[in-house]
Short mmCIF file of C-alpha atoms and ligand atoms in Angstrom, two decimals:
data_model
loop_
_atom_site.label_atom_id
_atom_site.label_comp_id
_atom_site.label_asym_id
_atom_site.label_seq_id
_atom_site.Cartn_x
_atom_site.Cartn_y
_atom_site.Cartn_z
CA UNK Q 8 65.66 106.57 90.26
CA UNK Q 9 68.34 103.96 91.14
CA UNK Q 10 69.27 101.08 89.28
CA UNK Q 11 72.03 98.68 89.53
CA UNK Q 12 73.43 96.39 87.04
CA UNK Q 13 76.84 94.78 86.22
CA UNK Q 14 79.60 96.08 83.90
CA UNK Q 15 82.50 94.61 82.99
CA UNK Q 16 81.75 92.18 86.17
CA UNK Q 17 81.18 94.33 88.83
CA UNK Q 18 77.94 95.82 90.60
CA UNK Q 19 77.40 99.24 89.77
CA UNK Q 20 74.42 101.37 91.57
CA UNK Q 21 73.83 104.11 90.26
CA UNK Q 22 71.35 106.76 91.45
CA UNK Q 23 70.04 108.37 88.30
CA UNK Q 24 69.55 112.64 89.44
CA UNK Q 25 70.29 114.46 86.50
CA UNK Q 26 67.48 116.26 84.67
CA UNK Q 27 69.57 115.52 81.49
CA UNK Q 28 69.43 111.50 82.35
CA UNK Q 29 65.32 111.43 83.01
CA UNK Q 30 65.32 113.20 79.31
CA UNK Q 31 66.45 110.01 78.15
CA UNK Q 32 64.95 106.87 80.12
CA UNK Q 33 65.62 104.58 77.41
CA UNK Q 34 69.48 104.80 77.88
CA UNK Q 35 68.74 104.29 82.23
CA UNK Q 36 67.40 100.91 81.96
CA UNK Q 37 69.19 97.89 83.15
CA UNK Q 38 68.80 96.22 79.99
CA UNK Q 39 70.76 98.89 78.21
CA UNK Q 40 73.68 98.66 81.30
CA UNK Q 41 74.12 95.58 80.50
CA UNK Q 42 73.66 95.17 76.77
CA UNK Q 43 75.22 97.93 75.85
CA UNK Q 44 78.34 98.63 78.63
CA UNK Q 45 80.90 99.34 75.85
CA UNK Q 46 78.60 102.03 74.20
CA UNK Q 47 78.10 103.76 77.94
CA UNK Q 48 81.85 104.16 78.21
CA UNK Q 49 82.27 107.66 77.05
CA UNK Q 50 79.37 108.39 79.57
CA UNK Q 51 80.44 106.54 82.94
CA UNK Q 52 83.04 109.93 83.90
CA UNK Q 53 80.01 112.86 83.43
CA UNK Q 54 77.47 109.97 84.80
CA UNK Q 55 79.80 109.66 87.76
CA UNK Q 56 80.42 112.98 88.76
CA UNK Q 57 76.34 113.38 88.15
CA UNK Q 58 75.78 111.15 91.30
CA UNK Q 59 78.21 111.83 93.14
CA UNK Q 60 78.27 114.59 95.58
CA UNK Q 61 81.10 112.76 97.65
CA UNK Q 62 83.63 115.12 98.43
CA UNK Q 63 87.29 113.11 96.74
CA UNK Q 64 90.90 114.26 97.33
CA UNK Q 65 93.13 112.34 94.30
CA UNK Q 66 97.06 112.37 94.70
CA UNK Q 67 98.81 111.73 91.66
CA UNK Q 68 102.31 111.33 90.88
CA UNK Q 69 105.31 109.20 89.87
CA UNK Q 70 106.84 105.78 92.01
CA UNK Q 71 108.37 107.49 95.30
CA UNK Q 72 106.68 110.99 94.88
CA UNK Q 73 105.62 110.33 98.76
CA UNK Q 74 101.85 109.89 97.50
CA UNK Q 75 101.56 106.81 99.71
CA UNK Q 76 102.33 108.19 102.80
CA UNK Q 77 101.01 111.50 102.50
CA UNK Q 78 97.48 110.22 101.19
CA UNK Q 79 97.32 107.93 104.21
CA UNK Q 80 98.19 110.53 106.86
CA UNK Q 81 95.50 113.21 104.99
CA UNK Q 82 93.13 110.70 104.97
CA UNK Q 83 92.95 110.35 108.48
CA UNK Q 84 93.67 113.86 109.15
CA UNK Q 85 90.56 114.36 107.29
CA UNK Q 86 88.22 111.09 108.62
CA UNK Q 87 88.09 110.44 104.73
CA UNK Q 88 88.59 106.91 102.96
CA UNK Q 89 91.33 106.10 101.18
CA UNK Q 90 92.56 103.85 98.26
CA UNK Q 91 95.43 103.01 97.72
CA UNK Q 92 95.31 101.98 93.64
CA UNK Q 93 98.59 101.12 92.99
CA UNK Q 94 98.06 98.05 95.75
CA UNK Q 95 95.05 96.83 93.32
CA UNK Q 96 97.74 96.17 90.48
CA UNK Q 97 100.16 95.19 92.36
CA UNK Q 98 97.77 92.79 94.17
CA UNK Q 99 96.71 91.30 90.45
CA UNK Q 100 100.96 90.96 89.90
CA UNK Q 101 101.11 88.91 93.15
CA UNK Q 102 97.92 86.91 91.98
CA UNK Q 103 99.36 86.31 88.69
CA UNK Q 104 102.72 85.01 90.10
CA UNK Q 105 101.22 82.96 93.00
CA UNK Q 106 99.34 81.26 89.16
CA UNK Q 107 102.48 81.46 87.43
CA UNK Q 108 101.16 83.49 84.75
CA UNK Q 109 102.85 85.20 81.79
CA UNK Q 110 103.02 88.91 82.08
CA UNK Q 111 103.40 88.37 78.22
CA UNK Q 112 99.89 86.68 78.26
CA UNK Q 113 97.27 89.87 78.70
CA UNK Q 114 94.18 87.69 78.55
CA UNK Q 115 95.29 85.35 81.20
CA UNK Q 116 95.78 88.48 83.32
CA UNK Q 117 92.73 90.00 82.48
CA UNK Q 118 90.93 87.03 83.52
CA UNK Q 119 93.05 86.85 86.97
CA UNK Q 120 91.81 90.61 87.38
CA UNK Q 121 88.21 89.84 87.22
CA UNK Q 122 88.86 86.60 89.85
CA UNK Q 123 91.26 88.07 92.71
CA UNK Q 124 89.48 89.39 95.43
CA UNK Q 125 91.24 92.33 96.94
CA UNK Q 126 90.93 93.47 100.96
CA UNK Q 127 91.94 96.47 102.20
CA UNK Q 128 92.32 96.55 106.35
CA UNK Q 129 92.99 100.32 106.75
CA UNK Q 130 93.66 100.86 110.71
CA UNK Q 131 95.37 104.21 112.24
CA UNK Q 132 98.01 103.17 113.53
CA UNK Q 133 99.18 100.23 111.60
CA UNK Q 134 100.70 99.52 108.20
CA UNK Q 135 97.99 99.35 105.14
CA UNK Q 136 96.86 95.85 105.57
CA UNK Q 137 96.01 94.27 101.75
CA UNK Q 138 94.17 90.81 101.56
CA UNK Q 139 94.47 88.65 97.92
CA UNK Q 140 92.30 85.56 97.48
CA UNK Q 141 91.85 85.39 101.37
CA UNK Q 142 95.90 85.43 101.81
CA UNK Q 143 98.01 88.57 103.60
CA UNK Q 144 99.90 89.90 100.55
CA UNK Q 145 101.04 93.13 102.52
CA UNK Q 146 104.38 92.54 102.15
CA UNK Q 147 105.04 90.64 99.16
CA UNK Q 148 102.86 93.67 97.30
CA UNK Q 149 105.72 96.27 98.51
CA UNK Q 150 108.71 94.60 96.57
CA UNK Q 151 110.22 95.99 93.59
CA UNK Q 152 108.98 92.47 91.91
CA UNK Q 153 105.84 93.20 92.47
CA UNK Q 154 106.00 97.29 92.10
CA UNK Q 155 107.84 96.24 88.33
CA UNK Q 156 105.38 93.46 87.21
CA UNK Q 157 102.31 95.69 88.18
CA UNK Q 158 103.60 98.34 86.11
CA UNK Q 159 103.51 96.02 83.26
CA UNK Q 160 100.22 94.58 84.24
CA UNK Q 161 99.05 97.78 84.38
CA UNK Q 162 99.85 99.16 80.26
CA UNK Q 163 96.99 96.25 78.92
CA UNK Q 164 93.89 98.65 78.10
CA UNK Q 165 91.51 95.73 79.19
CA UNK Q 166 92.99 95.49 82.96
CA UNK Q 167 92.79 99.12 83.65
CA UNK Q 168 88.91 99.11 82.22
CA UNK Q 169 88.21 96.05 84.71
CA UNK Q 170 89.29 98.22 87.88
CA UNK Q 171 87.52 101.55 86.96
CA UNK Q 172 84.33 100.69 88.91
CA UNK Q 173 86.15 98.86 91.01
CA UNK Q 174 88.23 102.46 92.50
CA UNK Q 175 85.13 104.29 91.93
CA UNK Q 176 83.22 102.04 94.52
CA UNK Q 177 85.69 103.48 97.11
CA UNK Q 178 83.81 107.07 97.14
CA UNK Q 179 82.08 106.86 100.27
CA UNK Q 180 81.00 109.40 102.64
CA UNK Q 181 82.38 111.39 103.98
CA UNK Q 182 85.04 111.72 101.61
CA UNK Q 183 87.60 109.99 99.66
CA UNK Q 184 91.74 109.97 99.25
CA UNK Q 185 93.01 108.27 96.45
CA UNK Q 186 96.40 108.48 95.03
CA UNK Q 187 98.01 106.73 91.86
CA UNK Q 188 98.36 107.51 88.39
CA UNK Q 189 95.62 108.21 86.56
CA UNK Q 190 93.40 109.68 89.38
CA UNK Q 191 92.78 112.97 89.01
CA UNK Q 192 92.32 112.16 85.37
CA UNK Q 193 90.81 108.99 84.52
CA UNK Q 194 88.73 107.43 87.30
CA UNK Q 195 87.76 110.40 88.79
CA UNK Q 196 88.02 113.52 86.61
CA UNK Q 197 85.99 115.77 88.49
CA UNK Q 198 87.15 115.58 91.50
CA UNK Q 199 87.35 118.50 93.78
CA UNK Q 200 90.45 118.62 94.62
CA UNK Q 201 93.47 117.41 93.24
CA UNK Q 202 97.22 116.99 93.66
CA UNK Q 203 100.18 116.11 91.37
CA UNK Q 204 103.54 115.19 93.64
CA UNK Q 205 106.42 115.35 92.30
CA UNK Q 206 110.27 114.86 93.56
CA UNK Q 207 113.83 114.44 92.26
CA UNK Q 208 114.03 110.92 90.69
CA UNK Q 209 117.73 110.91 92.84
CA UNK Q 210 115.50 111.90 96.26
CA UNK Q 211 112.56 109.39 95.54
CA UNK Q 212 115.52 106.41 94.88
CA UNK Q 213 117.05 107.29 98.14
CA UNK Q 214 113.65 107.52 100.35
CA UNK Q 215 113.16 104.13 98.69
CA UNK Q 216 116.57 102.93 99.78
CA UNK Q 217 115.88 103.87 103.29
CA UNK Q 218 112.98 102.34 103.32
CA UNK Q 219 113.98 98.94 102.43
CA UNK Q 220 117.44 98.51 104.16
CA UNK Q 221 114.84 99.63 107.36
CA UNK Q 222 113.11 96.49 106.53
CA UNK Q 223 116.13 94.38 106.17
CA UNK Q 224 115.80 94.23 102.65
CA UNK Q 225 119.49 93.96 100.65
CA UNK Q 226 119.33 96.50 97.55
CA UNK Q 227 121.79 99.35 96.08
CA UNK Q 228 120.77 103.14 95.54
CA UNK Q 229 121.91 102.79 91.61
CA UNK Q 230 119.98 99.76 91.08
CA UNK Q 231 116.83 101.78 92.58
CA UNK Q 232 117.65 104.61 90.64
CA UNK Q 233 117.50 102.54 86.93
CA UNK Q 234 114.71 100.62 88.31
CA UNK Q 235 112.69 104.48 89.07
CA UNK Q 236 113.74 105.68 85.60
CA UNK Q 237 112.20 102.69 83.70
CA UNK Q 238 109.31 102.69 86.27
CA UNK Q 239 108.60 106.55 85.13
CA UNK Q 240 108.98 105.94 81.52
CA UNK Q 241 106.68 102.67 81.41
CA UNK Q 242 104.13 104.93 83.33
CA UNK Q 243 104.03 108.15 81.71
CA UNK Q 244 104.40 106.67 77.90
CA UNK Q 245 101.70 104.11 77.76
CA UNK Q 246 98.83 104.89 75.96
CA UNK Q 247 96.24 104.23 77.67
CA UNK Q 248 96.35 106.66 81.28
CA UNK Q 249 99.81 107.45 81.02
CA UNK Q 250 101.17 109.33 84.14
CA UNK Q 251 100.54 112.90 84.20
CA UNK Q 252 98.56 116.00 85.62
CA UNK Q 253 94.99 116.69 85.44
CA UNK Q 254 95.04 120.10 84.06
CA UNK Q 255 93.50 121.28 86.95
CA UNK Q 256 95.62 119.62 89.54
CA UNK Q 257 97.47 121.49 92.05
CA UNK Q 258 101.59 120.61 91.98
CA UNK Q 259 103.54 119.82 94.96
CA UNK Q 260 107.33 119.41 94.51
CA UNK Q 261 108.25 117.52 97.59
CA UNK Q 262 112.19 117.42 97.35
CA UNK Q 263 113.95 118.00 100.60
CA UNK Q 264 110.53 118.49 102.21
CA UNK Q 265 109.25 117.25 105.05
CA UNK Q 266 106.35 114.87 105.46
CA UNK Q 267 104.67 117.24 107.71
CA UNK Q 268 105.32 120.33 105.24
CA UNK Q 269 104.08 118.00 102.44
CA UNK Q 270 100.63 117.17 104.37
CA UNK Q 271 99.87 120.30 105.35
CA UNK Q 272 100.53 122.00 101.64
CA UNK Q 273 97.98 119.17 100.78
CA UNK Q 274 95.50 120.14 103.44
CA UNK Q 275 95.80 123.25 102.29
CA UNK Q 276 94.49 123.44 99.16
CA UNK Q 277 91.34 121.19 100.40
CA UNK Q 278 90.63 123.95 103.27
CA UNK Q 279 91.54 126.39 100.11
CA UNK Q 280 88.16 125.85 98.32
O1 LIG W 314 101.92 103.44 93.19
P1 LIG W 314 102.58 102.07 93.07
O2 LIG W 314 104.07 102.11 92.92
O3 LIG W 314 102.15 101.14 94.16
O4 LIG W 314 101.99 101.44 91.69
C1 LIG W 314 102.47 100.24 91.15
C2 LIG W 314 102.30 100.29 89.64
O5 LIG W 314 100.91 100.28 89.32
C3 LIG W 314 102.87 101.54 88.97
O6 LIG W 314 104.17 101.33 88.47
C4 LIG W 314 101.92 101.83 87.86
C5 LIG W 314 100.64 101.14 88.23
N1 LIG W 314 99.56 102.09 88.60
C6 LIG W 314 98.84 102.61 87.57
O7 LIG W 314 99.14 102.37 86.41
N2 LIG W 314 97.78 103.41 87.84
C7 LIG W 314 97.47 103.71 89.10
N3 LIG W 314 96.41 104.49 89.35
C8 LIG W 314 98.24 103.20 90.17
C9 LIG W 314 99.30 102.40 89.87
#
């Protein structure tokens, strides 16, 4: 049985297999999707992982870990997808500010998530390509303006429920690699494999330092530093999918590793299982 039906604004299909689901019909119908889409929330993890047999790598971990670059070059290694979620809130920041909204103003940015249409052109090879409203936001979704204002964005409850179905639509065969925050423990929870990177807040500032004076881009290494710190704290004390392992995620500190020795620890524990 397959139905389809929207939550929250977005089309869901879902292909109903479980013997448990057919027990109860009544809570299957479209109707009930979308009458009752606040009631289903407890369910939408289990009835995820129910109909979905797509193997998904996530890569969790703090601003700088490496999960960017690592998840991209596994990704490929692999012939997997991959999502990138931190670009979907930092493509809502650059939304809001090309609106001049107020980050103080959460149902103005709740409404901007449900209207900005977000593009990924993935192509080996190239830099992640990321298309808002129609508009090549690549670049102005890497700055620490946007990286800081999507961290805010992303601590309202209401814009983190409006992209769940939205990342979970990226699990496509033959396999998925996603990395951000709440991965491995949030959006998609049973996962089979997962990863938690970590590094020295000190090592992360001064990849990010190299990074942007490669670009051209005029910043200091203490300014990066503060700007980390905060970053981490925002992240990890929110309520609502704070930063931090899925109890069954496999850690990976990558200080004064390589990226190589970082992707294949990764692959590792995928050919592992
Ligand atoms: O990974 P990143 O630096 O591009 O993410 C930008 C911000 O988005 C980050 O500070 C926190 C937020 N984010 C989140 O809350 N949950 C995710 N899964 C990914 C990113």
């Amino acid at each position: 049985m397959t139905t389809s039906a929207k939550i929250n604004g977005w089309l869901v299909n879902t292909a109903i297999q479980s013997t448990d689901c057919r027990s109860k019909p009544d809570i299957m119908t479209e109707n009930f999707f979308q009458n009752n889409c606040l009631a289903l929330e407890p369910y939408r993890g289990i009835m995820f992982a129910m109909t979905n047999s797509i193997p998904i790598l996530t890569i969790d971990g703090p601003s700088g870990s490496g999960k960017g670059t690592i998840s991209r070059i596994v990704s490929q290694k692999l012939g997997w997808h991959y999502l990138d979620s931190g670009a979907l809130y930092r493509a809502i920041a650059v939304a809001a500010s090309w609106n001049d909204l107020d980050l103080a103003d959460p149902s103005a940015l709740v409404r901007c998530t449900f209207d900005t249409d977000i593009a990924f052109e993935d192509e080996e090879g190239s830099e992640l390509k990321i298309i808002v409203n129609g508009a090549d936001a690549t670049h102005e979704l890497r700055t620490e303006t946007a990286g800081a204002a999507a961290s805010a964005i992303a601590a309202i409850p209401e814009v983190r429920e409006a992209l769940v179905e939205r990342q979970r639509s990226f699990a496509k065969a033959p396999g998925l690699v996603t990395d951000g925050r709440d991965m491995g423990t949030v959006i998609f929870p049973e996962a089979q494999f997962k990863i938690f990177l970590t590094a020295s807040a000190s090592e992360r500032a001064e990849r990010r330092y190299k990074q942007l004076i490669d670009k051209g881009v005029s910043v200091t290494l203490d300014g990066l530093l503060r700007e980390i710190l905060a970053r981490d704290a925002r992240d990890s004390q929110r309520t609502v999918a704070p930063l931090k392992p899925a109890h069954d995620a496999v850690s990976i500190d990558t200080t004064g590793l390589a990226i190589d020795e970082v992707v294949q620890r990764v692959l590792s524990v995928v050919q592992a299982k």
